[in-house]
Tab-separated table of C-alpha atoms and ligand atoms in Angstrom:
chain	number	residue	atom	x	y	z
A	1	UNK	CA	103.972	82.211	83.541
A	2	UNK	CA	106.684	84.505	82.138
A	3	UNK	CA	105.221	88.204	82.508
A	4	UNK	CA	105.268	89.055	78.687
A	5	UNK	CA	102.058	86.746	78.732
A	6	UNK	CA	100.492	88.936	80.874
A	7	UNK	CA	97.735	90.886	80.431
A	8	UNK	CA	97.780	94.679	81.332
A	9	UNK	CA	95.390	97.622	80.757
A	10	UNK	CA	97.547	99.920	77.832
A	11	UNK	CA	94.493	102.969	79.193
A	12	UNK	CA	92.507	103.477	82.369
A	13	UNK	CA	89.691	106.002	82.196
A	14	UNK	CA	89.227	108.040	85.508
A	15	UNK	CA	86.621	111.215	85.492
A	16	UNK	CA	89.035	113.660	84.456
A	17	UNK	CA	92.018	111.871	82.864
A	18	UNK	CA	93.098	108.575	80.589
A	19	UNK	CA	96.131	107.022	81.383
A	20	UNK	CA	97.853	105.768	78.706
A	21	UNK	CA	100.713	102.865	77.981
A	22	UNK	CA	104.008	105.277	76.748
A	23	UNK	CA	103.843	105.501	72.655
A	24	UNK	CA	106.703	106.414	70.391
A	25	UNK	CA	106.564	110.062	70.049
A	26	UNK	CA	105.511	110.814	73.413
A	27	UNK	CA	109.017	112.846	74.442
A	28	UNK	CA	108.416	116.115	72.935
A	29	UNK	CA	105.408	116.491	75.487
A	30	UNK	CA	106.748	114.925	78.370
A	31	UNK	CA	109.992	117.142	77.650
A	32	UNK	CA	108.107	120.238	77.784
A	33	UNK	CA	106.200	119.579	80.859
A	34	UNK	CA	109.114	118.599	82.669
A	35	UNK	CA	110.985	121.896	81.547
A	36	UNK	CA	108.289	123.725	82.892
A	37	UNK	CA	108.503	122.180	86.405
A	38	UNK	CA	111.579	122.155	86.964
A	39	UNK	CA	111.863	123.615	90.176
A	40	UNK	CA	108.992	121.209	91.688
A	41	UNK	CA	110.871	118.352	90.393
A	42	UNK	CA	114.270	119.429	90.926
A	43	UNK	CA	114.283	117.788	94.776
A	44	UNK	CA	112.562	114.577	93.804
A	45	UNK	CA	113.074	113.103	90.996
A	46	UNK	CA	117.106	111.775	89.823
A	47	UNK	CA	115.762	112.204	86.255
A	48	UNK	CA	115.626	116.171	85.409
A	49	UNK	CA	119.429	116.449	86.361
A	50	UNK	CA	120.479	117.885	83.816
A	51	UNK	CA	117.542	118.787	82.227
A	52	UNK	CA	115.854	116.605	79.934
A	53	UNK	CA	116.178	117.351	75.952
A	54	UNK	CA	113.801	116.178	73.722
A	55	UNK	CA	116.065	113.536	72.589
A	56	UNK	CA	116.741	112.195	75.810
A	57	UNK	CA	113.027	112.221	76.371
A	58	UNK	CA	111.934	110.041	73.652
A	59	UNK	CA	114.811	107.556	74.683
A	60	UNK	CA	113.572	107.382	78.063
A	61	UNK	CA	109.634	106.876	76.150
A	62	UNK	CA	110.780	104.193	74.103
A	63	UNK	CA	112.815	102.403	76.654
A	64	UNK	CA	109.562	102.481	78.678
A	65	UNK	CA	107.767	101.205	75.558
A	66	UNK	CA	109.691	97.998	75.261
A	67	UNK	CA	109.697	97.484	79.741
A	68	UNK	CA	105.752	97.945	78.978
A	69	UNK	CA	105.697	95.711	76.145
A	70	UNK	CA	107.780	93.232	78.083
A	71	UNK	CA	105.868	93.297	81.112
A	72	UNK	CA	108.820	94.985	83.343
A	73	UNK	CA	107.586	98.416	84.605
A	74	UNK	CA	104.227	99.947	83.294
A	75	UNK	CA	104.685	103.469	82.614
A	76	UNK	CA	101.211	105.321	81.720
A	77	UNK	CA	101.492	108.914	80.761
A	78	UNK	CA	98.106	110.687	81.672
A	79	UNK	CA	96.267	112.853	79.226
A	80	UNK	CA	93.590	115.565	80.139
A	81	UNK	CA	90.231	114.403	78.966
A	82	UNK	CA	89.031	118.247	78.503
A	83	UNK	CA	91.863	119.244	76.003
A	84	UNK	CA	94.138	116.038	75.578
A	85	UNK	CA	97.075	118.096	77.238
A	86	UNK	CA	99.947	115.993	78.834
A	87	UNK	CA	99.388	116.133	82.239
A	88	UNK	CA	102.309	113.924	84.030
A	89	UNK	CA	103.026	110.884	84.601
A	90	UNK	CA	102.640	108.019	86.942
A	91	UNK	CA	103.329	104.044	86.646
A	92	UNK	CA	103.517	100.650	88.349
A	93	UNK	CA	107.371	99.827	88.732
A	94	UNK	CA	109.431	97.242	91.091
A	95	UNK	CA	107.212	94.804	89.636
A	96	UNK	CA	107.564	91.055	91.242
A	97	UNK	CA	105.063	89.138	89.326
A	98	UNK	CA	105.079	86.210	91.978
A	99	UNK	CA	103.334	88.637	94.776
A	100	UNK	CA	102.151	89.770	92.466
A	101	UNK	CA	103.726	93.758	94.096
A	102	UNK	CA	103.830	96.868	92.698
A	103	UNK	CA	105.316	100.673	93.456
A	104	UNK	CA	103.899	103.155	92.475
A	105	UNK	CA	105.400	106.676	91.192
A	106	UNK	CA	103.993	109.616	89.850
A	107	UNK	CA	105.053	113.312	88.998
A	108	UNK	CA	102.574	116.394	87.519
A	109	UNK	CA	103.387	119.409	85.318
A	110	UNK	CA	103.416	121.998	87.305
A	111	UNK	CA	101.055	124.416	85.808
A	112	UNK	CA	98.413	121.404	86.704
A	113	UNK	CA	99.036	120.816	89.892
A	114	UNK	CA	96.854	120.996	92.984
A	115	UNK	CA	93.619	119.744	91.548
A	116	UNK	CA	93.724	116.240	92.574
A	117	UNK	CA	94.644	114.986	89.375
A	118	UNK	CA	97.390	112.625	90.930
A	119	UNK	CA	95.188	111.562	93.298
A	120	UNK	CA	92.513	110.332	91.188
A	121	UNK	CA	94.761	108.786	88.595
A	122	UNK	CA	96.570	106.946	91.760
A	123	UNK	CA	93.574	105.603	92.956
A	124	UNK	CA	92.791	104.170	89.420
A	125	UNK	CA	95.980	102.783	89.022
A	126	UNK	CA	95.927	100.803	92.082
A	127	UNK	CA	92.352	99.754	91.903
A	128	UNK	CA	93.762	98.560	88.010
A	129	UNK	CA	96.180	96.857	89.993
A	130	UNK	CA	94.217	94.958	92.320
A	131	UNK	CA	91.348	93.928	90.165
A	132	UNK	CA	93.369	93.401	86.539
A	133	UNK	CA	96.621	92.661	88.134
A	134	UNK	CA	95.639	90.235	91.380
A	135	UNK	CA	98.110	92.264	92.837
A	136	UNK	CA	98.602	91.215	96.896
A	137	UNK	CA	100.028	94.863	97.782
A	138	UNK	CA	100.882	98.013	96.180
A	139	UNK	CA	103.252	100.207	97.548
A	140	UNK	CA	103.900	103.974	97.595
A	141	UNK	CA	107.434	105.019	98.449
A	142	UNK	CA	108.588	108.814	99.278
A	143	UNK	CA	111.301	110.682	101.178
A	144	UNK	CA	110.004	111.794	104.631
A	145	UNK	CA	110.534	115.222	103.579
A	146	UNK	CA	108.140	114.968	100.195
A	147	UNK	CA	104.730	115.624	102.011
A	148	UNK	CA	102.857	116.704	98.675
A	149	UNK	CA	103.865	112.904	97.743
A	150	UNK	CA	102.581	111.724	101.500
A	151	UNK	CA	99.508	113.336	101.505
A	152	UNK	CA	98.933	111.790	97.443
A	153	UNK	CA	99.328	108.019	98.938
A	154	UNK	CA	97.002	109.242	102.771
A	155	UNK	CA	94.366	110.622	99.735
A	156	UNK	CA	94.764	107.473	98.309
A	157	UNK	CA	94.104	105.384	100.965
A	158	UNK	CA	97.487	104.176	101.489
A	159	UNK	CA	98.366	103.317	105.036
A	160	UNK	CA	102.173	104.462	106.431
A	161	UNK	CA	103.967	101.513	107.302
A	162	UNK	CA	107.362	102.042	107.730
A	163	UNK	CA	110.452	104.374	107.794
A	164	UNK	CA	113.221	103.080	106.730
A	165	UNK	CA	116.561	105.908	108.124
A	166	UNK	CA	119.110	106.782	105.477
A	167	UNK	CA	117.904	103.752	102.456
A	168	UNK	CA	118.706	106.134	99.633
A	169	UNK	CA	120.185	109.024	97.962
A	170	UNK	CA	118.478	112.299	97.656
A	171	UNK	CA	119.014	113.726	93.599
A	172	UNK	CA	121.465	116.254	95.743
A	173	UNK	CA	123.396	113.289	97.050
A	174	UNK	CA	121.929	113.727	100.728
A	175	UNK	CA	120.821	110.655	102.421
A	176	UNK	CA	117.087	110.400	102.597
A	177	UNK	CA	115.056	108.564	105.230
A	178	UNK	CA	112.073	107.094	102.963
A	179	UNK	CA	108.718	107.320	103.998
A	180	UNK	CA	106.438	103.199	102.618
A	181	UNK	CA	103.076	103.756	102.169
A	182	UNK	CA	100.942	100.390	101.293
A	183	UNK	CA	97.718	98.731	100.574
A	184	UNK	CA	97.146	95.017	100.461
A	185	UNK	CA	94.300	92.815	98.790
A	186	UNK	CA	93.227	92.065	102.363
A	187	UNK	CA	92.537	95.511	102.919
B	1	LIG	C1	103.791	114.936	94.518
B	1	LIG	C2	102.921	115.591	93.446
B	1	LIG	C3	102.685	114.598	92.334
B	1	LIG	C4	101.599	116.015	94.113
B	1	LIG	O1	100.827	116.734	93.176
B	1	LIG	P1	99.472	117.463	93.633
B	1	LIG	O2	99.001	118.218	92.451
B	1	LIG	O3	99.697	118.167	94.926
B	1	LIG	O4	98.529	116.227	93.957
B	1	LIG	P2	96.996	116.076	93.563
B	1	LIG	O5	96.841	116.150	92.103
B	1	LIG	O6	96.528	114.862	94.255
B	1	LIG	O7	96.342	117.376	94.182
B	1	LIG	C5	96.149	117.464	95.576
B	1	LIG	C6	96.018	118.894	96.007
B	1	LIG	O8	95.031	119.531	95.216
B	1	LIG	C7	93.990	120.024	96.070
B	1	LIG	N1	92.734	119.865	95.292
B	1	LIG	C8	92.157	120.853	94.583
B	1	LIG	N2	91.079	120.397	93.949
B	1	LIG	C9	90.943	119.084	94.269
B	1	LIG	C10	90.023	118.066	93.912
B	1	LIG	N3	88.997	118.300	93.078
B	1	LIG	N4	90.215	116.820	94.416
B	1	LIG	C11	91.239	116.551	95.252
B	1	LIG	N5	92.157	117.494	95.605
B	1	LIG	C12	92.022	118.744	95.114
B	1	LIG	C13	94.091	119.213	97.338
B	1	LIG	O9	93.600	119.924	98.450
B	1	LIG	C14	95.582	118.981	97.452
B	1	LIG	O10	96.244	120.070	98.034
B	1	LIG	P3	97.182	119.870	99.348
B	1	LIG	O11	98.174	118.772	99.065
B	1	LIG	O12	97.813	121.203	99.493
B	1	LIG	O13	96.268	119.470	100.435
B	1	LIG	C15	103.590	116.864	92.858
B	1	LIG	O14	103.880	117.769	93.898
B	1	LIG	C16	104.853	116.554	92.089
B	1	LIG	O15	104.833	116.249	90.894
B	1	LIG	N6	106.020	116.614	92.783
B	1	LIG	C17	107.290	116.328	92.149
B	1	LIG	C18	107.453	114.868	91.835
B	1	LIG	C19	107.329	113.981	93.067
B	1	LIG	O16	107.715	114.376	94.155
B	1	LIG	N7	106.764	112.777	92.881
B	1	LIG	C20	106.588	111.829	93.947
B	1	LIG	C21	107.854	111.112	94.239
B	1	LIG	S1	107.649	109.942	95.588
């Protein structure tokens, strides 16, 4: 079956949050709350160097509108369910449809972090993922030295699995060692 045919959730309610398919628009929020955690980011993530704009922001949204659209990487951008603020965002990417496997990624605002919001909208995703999806195994990937990202996937229920020595860039051009994290439909 070619993956456009596919059926995927576009929102996921959890107790505190919806996550939410990317829609045109988007940036200007996603822009701020990036710009405001900066400095959590910074290590992380390849995309907030340089800073984003809010043009470059609704590029990225509507580039992740058409992978969604198209099956290729499902972005969701979650939204607080007490005051509809943008909270962060987290997705399934690396797809292979024949596993079927996913990764998946997530970041937070800063200014809402530490309240198990990640957690919660991880554990949705993936359980999205296994029961919508069929998914066989879902994978969380991190550098060794991210342990707010480790301690998301343990939360989650993620098992460690593997470290694979020097298998990427750091955004400072370091070499990372990467920490995989997994859960399979067996599990
Ligand atoms: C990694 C990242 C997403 C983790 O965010 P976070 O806010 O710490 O994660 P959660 O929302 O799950 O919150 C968990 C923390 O809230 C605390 N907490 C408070 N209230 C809670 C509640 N009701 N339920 C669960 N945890 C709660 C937990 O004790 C935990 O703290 P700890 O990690 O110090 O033990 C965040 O640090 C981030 O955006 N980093 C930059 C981007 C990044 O590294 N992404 C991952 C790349 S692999």
């Amino acid at each position: 079956m070619d993956a456009i045919l596919r059926d995927v959730p576009e929102r996921i309610e959890t107790e505190r949050l919806i996550l939410a398919s990317p829609r045109v628009g988007d940036g200007e929020l996603v822009c701020e709350a990036a710009l405001e955690s900066l400095e959590e980011l910074r290590p992380w993530m390849p995309w907030v160097a340089p800073p984003p704009t809010r043009e470059s922001s609704e590029e990225s949204v509507r580039r992740a509108v058409a992978a969604f659209i198209e099956r290729r990487d499902l972005r969701y951008h979650l939204w607080s369910k007490e005051d509809g603020r943008f909270v962060g965002g987290t997705g399934l990417h690396r797809i292979d449809w024949d596993v079927p496997r996913f990764e998946i990624g997530y970041w937070i605002r800063s200014s809402l972090a530490r309240r198990g919001l990640v957690t919660e909208a991880v554990r949705a995703l993936a359980q999205a993922a296994f029961e919508q999806l069929g998914a066989a195994r879902v994978e969380i990937r991190c550098d060794t030295r991210n342990e707010r990202s480790g301690r998301v996937a343990e939360r989650a229920g993620f098992e460690m699995e593997a470290c694979l020595r020097s298998e990427a860039r750091a955004p400072d051009g370091a070499l990372r060692d990467t920490l995989i994290f997994a859960r399979v439909r067996r599990d």
